[in-house]
Coordinates of C-alpha atoms and ligand atoms in Angstrom, one line a residue:
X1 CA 48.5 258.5 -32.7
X2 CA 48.5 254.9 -30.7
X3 CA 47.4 255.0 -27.5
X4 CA 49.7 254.1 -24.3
X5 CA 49.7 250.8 -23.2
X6 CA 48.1 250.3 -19.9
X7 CA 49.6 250.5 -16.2
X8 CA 50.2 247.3 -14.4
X9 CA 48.9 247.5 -10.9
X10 CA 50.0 244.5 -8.6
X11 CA 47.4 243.3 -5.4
X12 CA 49.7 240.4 -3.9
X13 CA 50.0 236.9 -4.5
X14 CA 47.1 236.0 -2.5
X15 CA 43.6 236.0 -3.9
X16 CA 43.0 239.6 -3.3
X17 CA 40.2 241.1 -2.9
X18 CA 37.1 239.6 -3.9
X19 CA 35.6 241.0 -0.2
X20 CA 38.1 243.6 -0.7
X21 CA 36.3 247.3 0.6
X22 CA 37.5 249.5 -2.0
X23 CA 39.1 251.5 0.5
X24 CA 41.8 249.0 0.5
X25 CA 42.2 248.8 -3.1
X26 CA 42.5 253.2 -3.1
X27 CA 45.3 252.9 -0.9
X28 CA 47.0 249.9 -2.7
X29 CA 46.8 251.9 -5.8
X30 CA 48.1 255.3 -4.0
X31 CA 51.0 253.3 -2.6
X32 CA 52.2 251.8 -5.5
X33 CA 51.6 255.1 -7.7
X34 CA 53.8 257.3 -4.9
X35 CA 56.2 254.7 -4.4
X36 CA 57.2 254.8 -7.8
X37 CA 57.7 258.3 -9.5
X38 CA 58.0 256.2 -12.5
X39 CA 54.6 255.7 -12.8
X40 CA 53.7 259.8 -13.1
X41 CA 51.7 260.3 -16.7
X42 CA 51.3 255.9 -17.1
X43 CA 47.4 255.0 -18.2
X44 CA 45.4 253.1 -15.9
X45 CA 43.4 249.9 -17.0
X46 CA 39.8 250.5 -17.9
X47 CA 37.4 249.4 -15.0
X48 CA 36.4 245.8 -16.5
X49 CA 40.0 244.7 -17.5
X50 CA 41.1 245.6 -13.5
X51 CA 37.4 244.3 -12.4
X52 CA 38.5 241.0 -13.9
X53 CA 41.8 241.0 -12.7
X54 CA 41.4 241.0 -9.4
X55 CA 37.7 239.5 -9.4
X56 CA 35.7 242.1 -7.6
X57 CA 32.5 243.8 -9.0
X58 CA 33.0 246.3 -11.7
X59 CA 31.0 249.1 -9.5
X60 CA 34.1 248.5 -6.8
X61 CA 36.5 249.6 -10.0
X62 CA 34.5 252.4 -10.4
X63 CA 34.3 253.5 -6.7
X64 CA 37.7 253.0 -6.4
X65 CA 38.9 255.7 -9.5
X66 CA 36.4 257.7 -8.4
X67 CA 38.3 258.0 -5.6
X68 CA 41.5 258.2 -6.7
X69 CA 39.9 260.8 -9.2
X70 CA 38.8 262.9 -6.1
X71 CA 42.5 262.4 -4.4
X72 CA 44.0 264.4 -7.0
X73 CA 45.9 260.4 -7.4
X74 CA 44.7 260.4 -11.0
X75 CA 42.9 262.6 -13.7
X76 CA 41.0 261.6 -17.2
X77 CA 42.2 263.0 -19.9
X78 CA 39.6 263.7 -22.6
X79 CA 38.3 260.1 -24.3
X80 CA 41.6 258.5 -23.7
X81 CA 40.9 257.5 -20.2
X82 CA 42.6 257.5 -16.8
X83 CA 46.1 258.4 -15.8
X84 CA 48.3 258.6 -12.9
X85 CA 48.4 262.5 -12.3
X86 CA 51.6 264.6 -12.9
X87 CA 51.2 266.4 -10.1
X88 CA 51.4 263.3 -8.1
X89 CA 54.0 262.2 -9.9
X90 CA 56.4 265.0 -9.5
X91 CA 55.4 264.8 -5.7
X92 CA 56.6 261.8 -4.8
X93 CA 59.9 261.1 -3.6
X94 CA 62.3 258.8 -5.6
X95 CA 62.6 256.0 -4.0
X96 CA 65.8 255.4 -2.6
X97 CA 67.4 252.2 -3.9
X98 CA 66.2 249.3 -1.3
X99 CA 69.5 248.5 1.3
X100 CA 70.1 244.5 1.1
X101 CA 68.9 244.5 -2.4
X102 CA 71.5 244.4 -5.2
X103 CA 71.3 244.1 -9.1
X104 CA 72.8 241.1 -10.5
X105 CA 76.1 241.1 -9.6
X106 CA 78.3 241.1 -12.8
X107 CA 82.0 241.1 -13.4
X108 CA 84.3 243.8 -12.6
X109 CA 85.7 244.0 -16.0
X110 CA 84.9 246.9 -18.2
X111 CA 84.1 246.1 -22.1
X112 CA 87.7 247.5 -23.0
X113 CA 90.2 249.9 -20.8
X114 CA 89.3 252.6 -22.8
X115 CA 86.1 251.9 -23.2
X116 CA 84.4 250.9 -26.6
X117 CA 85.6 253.7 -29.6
X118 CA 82.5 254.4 -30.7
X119 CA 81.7 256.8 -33.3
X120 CA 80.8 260.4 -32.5
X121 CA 78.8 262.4 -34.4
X122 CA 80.3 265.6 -35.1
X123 CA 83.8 264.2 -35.6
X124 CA 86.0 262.8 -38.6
X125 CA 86.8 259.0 -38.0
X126 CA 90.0 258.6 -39.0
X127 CA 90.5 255.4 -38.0
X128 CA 87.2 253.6 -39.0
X129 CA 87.2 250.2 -40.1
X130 CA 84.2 250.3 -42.0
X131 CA 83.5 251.5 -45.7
X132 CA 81.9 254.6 -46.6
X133 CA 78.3 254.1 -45.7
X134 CA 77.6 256.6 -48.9
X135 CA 79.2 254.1 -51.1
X136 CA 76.9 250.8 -49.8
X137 CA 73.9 249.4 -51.9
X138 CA 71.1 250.7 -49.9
X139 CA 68.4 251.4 -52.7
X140 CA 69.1 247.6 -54.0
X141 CA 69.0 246.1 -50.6
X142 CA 65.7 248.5 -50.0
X143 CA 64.3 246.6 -53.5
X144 CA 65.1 243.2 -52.2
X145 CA 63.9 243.5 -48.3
X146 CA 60.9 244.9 -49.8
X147 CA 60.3 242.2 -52.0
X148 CA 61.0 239.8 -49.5
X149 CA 58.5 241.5 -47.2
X150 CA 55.7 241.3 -50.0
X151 CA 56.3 237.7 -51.0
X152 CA 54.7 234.6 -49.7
X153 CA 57.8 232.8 -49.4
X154 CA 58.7 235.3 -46.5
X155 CA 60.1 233.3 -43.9
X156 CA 57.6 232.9 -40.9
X157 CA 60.4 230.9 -38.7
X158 CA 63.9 230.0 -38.9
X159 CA 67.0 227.5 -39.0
X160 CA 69.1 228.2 -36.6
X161 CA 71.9 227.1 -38.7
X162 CA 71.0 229.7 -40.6
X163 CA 68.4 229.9 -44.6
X164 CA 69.3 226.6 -46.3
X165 CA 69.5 228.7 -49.9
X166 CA 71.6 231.3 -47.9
X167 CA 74.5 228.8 -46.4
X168 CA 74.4 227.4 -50.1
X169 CA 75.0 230.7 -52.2
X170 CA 77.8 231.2 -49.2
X171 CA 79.5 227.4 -49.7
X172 CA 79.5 228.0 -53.6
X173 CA 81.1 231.2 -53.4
X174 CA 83.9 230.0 -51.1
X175 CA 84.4 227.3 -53.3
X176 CA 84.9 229.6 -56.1
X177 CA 87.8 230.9 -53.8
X178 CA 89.0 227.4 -53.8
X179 CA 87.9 226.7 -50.3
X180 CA 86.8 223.8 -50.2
X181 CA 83.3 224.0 -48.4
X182 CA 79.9 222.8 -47.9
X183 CA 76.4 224.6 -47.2
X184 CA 76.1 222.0 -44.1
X185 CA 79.2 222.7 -42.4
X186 CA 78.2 226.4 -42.5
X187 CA 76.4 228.4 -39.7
X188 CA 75.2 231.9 -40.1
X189 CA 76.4 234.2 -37.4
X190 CA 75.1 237.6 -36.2
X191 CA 78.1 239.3 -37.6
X192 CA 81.5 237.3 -37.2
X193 CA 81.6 238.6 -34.2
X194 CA 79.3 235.7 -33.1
X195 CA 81.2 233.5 -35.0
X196 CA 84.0 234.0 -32.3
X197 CA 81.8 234.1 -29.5
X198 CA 80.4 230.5 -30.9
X199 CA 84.0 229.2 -30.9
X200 CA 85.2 230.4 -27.9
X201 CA 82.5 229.3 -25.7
X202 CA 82.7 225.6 -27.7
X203 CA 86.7 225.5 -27.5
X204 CA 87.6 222.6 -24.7
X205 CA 91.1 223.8 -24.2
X206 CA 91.6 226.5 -21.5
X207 CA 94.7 228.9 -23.6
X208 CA 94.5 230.0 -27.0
X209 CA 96.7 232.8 -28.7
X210 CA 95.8 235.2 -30.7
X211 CA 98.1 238.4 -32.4
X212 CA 99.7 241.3 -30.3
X213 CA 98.1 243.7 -31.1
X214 CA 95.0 242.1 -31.4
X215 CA 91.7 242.7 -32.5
X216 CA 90.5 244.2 -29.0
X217 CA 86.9 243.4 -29.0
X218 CA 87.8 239.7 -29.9
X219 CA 90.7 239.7 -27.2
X220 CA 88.3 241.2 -24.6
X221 CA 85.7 238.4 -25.3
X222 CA 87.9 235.9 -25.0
X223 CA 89.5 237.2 -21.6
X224 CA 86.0 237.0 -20.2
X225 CA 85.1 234.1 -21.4
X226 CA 87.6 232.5 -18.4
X227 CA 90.1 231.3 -21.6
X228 CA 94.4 232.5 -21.1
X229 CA 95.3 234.7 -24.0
X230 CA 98.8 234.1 -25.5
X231 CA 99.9 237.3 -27.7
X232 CA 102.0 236.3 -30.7
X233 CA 103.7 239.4 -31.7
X234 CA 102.6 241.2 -35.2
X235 CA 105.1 244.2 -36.6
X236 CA 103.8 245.6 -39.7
X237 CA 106.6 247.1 -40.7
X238 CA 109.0 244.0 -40.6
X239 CA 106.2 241.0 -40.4
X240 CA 106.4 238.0 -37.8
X241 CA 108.9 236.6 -35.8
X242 CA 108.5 232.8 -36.7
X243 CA 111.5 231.4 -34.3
X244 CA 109.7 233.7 -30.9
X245 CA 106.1 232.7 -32.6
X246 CA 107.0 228.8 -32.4
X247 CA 109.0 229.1 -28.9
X248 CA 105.5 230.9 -27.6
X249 CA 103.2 228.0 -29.4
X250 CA 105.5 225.0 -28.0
X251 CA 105.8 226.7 -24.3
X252 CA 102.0 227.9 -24.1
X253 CA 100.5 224.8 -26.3
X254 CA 97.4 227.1 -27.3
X255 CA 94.4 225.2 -28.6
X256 CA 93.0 227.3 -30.7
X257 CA 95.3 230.1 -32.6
X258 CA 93.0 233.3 -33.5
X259 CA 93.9 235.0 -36.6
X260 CA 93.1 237.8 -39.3
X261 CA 95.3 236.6 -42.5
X262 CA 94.3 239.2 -44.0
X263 CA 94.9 243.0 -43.3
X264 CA 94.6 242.5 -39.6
X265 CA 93.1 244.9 -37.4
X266 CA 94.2 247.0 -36.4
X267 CA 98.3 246.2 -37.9
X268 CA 96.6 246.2 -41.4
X269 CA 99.3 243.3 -41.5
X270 CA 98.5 240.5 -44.2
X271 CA 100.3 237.2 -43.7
X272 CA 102.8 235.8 -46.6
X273 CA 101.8 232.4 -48.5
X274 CA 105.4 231.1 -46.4
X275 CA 104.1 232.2 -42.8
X276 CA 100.6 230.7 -43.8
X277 CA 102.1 227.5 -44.5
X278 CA 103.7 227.8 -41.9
X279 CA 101.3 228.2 -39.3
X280 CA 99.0 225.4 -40.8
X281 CA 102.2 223.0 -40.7
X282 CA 102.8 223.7 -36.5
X283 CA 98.8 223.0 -36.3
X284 CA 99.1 219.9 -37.7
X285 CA 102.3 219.2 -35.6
X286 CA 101.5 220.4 -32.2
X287 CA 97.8 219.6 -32.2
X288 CA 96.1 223.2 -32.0
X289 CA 92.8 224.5 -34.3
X290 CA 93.1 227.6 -36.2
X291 CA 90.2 230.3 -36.4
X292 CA 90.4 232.2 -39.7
X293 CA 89.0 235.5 -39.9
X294 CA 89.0 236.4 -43.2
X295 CA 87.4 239.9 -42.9
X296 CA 89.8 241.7 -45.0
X297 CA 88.6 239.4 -47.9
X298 CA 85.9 241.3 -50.7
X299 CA 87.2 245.0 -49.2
X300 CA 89.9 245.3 -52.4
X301 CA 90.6 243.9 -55.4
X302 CA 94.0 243.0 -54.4
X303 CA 92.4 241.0 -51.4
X304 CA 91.7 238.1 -53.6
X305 CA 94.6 237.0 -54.3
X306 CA 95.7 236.4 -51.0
X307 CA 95.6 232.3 -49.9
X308 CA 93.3 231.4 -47.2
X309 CA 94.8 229.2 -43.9
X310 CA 91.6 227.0 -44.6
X311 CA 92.8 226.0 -47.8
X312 CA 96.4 225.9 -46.6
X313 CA 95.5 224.1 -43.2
X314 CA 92.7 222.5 -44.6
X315 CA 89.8 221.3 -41.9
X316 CA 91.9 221.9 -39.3
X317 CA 90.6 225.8 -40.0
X318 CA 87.4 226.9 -38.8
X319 CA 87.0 229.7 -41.0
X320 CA 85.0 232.8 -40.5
X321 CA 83.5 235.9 -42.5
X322 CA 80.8 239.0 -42.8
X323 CA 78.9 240.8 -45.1
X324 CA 78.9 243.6 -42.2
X325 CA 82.1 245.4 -43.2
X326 CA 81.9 245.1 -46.9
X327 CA 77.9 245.6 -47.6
X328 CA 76.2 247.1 -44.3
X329 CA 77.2 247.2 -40.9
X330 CA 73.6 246.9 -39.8
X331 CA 73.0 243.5 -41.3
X332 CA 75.0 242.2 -38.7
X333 CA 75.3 238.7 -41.2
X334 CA 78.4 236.6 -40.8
X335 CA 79.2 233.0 -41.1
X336 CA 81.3 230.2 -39.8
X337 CA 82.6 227.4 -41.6
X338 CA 83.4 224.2 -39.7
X339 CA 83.4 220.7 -40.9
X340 CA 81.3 217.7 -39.9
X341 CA 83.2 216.8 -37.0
X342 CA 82.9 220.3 -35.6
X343 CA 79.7 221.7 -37.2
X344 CA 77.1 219.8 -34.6
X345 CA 79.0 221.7 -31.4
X346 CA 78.9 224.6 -33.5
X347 CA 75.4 224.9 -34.5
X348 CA 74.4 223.8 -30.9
X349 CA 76.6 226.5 -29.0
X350 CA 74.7 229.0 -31.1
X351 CA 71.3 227.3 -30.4
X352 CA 72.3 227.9 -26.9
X353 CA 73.4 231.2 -27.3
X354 CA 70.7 233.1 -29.4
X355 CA 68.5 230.3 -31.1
X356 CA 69.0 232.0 -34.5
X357 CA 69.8 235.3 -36.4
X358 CA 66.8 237.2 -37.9
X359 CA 65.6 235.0 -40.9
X360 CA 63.9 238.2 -42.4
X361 CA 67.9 239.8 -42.6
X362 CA 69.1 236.0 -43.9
X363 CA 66.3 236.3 -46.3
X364 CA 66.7 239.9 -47.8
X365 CA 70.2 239.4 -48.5
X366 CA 69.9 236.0 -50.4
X367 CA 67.4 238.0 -52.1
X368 CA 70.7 240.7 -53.0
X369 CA 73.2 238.0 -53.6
X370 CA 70.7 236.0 -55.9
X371 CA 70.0 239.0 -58.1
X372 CA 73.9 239.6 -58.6
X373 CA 73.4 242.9 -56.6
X374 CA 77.1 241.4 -54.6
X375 CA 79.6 240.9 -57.1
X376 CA 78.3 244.3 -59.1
X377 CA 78.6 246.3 -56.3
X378 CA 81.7 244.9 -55.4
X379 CA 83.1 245.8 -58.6
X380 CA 82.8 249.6 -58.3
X381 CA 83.3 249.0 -54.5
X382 CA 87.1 247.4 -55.7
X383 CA 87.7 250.6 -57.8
X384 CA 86.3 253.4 -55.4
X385 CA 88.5 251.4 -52.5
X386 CA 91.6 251.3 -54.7
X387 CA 91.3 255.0 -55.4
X388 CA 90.9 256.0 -51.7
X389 CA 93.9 253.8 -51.1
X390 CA 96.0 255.4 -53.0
X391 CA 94.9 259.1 -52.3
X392 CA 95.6 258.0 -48.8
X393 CA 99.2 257.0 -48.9
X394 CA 99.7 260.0 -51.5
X395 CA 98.5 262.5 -48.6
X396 CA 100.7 260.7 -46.2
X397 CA 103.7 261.5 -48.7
X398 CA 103.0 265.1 -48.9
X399 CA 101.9 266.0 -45.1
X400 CA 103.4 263.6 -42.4
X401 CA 106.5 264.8 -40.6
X402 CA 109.5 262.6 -41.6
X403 CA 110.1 260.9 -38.0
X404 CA 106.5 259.6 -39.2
X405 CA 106.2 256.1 -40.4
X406 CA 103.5 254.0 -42.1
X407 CA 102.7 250.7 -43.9
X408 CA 101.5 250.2 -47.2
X409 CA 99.5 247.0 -47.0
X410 CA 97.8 247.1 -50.3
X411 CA 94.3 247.5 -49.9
X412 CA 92.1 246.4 -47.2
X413 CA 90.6 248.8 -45.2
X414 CA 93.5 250.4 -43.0
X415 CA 97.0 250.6 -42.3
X416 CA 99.5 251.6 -39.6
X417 CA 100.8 255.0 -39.0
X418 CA 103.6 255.0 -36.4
X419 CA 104.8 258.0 -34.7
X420 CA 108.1 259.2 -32.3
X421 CA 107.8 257.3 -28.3
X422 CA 108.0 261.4 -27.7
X423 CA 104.3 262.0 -28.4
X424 CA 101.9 261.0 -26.6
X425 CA 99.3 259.4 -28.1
X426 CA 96.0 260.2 -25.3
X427 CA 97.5 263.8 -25.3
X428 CA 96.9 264.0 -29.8
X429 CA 93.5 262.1 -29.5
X430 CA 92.4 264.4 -27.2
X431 CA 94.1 267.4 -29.2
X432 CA 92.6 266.0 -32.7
X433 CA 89.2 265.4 -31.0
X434 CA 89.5 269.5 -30.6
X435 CA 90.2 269.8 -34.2
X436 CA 87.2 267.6 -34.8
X437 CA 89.1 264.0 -35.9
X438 CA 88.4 261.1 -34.2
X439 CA 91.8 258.2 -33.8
X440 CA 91.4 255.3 -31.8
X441 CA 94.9 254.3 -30.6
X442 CA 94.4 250.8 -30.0
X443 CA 96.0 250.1 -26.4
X444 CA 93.6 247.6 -25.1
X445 CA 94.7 245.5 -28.8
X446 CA 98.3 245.0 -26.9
X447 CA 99.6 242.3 -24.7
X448 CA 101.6 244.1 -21.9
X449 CA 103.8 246.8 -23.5
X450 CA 102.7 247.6 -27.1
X451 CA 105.7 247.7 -29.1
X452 CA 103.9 250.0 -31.7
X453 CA 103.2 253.5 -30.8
X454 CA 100.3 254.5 -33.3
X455 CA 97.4 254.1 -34.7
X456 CA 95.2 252.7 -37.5
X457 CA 94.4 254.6 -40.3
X458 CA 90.7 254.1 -41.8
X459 CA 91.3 254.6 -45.8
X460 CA 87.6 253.2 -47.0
X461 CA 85.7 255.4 -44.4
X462 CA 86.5 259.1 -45.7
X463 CA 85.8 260.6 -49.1
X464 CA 88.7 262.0 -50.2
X465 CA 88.3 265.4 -49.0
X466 CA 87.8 264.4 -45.4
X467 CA 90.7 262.5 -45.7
X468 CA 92.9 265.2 -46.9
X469 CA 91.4 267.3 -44.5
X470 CA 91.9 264.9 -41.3
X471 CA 95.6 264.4 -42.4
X472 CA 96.6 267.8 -42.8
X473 CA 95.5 268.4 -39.4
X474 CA 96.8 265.4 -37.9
X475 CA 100.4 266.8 -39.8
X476 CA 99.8 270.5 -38.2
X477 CA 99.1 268.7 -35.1
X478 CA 102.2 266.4 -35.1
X479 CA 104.6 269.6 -36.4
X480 CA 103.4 271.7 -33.4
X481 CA 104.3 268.5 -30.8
X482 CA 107.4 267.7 -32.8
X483 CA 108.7 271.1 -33.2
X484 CA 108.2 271.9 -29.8
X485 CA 109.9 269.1 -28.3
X486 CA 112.9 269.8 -30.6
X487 CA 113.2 273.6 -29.4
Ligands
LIG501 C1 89.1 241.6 -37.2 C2 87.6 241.7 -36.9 N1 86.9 240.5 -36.8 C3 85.6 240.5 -36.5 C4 84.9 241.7 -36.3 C5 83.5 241.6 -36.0 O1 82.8 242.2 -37.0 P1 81.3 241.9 -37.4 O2 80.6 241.2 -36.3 O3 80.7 243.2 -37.8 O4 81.4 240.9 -38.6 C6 85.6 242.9 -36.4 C7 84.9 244.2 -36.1 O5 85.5 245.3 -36.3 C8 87.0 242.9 -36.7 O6 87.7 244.0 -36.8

């Protein structure tokens, strides 16, 4: 077993104690071990490593534990040295927190209204936006960190625009998409989530607009980055409102417009090749930039065919993407693609913001994409996905109440389930957290009133069984409200 690290004890700025009786040093030591209940069980230096802090003889050191020994302060513990005695510890009285003294002082915002959904163990997650960690790669990504580990090319430092061979694996396969792109207008992001955090803190306009409902955590980040948010309304059931979409863009003039193209969270909405054009023809008209978050792409086969803004729009599209939701969520490896106006701002605001993501990570998964590991995977990924799709929208068929709605957006990794204004939706999370199901119902995604009352259904997250499982008690659940209300 390692050993603890050592205590550090503190004498004062001033030259201590070179004349220092070691008297004074005992009670220095005593005050700061009681004033700290902290401290109770923490090693104390060995005599020549304090000796030479402070500069005093190493027979002082001595006297002084001896001392402390004697106090009942500290006790040795066989071979392993000196430490600050429990007894002593458990004695001393917290210390209350110091009147005139505050933490930093932060903003009163919480992350999200509800607070962040995160997972709980225990419970179903029915409305997950990840895949199936038991369908992810993890023995071939194991191979190729490994390797990576045990080869002398291992990266000792990093780019912070991200592993040259990395950014040009990415710009190739993008081009294959027919995007046009290029390894140096690309930075690697931790997760895409940086990606917008990158653009919003380098965006010189003080509006943008994104969709209502939005993707919350982006919509938070932006509110607290100082910008105005402008909410351009997404239905999944009957699409966009163009005419109210343009009145909002000329009134507001956004400069930059935030969206998911593609199976949108948490709508599961995916924009038509007309609303795309669209869009990238008002950019070009009014002036604003458009932030493409293509995270639906790579999730289904059917995603693939779906056009990209940046190809529509052109450079007028910064264009981000991750290999967090479709390989592992712990990579944390996205990517932004700018263009050589933007790309120097870009790659600076991340310099600024984090210096670089972990060239080891950037390095192991060039090592997977290199190998071919991506598009294999992908492959049975596409026909696991489709199959979960399907079973999904098969159990909605057969279980959900008929005043139940829900969209069919193809593939990607969720869609909408819409219930009756009459149920309330904290009263059936609560009631399905009973039951052991975890929903997330999205309010903090909505500008003022959300004109969807639902929830996102996670279709790549739960083998079939769960899923068959969490829907028939999310049907049993929304009977017993239903039927009640009706008697
Ligand atoms: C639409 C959308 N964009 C971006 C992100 C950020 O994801 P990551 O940082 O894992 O790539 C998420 C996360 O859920 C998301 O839903």
């Amino acid at each position: 077993m390692s050993k603890q690290p050592f205590l550090r004890l503190f004498f004062g700025v001033e030259r201590p104690a070179t004349r220092a009786p070691a008297s004074r040093l005992v009670a220095a030591i005593r005050d700061q071990i009681r004033s700290s209940p902290a401290l109770e069980g923490c090693r104390l230096p060995p005599v020549r490593v304090l000796a030479h802090q402070i500069g005093v003889a190493k027979g002082t050191i001595q006297t002084v534990y001896d001392e402390l020994k004697a106090q009942g302060i500290v006790e040795s513990r066989n071979r392993e040295g000196l430490f600050v005695s429990r007894r002593e510890g458990a004695i001393a009285p917290a210390a209350p927190p110091s009147s005139g003294v505050s933490p930093p002082k932060l903003k009163p915002i919480p992350l999200l209204k509800r607070g962040a959904p995160e997972r709980r163990p225990g419970l179903l997650p029915l409305s997950a936006v990840f895949i199936d960690p038991r369908l992810l790669p993890r023995k071939r990504l194991a191979d190729c960190f490994r390797s990576v580990l045990a080869s002398p090319g291992m990266p000792g430092t990093y780019d912070v625009q991200g592993l040259r061979a990395l950014r040009e694996w990415i710009a190739a396969r993008l081009r294959r998409r027919g995007i046009v792109a290029h390894a140096d207008h690309i930075v690697i992001t931790n997760g895409s989530q940086q990606a917008l955090d990158i653009v919003l803190r380098a965006i010189a306009t003080p509006t943008i607009a994104t969709e209502n409902p939005a993707y919350a955590v982006g919509k938070r980040l932006a509110e607290l980055s100082g910008l105005e948010v402008v909410g351009l309304k997404v239905d999944p059931f009957s699409g966009l409102d163009l005419g109210l979409w343009e009145r909002q863009l000329r009134d507001h003039r956004p400069g930059l417009v935030y969206l998911t193209t593609n199976f949108q969270n948490p709508s599961g909405y995916s924009y038509t090749t007309g609303q795309l054009s669209q869009i990238a023809a008002w950019s070009r008209e009014l002036g604003f930039g458009v932030l493409e978050d293509d995270w639906g792409s790579d999730m289904l086969s059917y995603s693939e065919f779906r056009p990209s803004l940046r190809t529509l729009g052109g450079e007028n599209v910064l264009y981000m993407n991750s290999f967090t939701k479709k390989l592992l969520p712990s990579l944390r490896l996205g990517y932004l693609l700018g263009d050589e106006r933007t790309i120097e701002t870009l790659v600076h605001t991340k310099r600024v913001s984090s210096l670089a993501v972990p060239a080891l990570v950037e390095a192991g998964l060039l090592e997977f994409l290199e190998r071919g590991y991506y598009e294999a995977f992908l492959r049975t990924l596409h026909e696991e996905l489709d199959a979960r799709y399907r079973h999904c929208l098969d159990l909605l068929d057969a279980l959900m109440p008929e005043e139940v709605r829900w969209t069919a957006p193809g593939g990607g990794p969720i869609l909408w389930l819409d219930l009756p204004r009459a149920i309330s939706l904290r009263d059936l999370e609560e009631r399905m957290r009973r039951r052991g199901v975890q929903i997330v119902t999205s309010e903090d995604a909505f500008f003022g009133e959300p004109h969807l009352h639902g929830f996102r259904i996670g279709h790549a997250y739960l083998a079939p069984a769960e899923m068959a499982r969490a829907l028939e008690l999310l049907a049993r659940e929304l009977r017993a409200v239903l039927g009640r209300r009706a008697a």
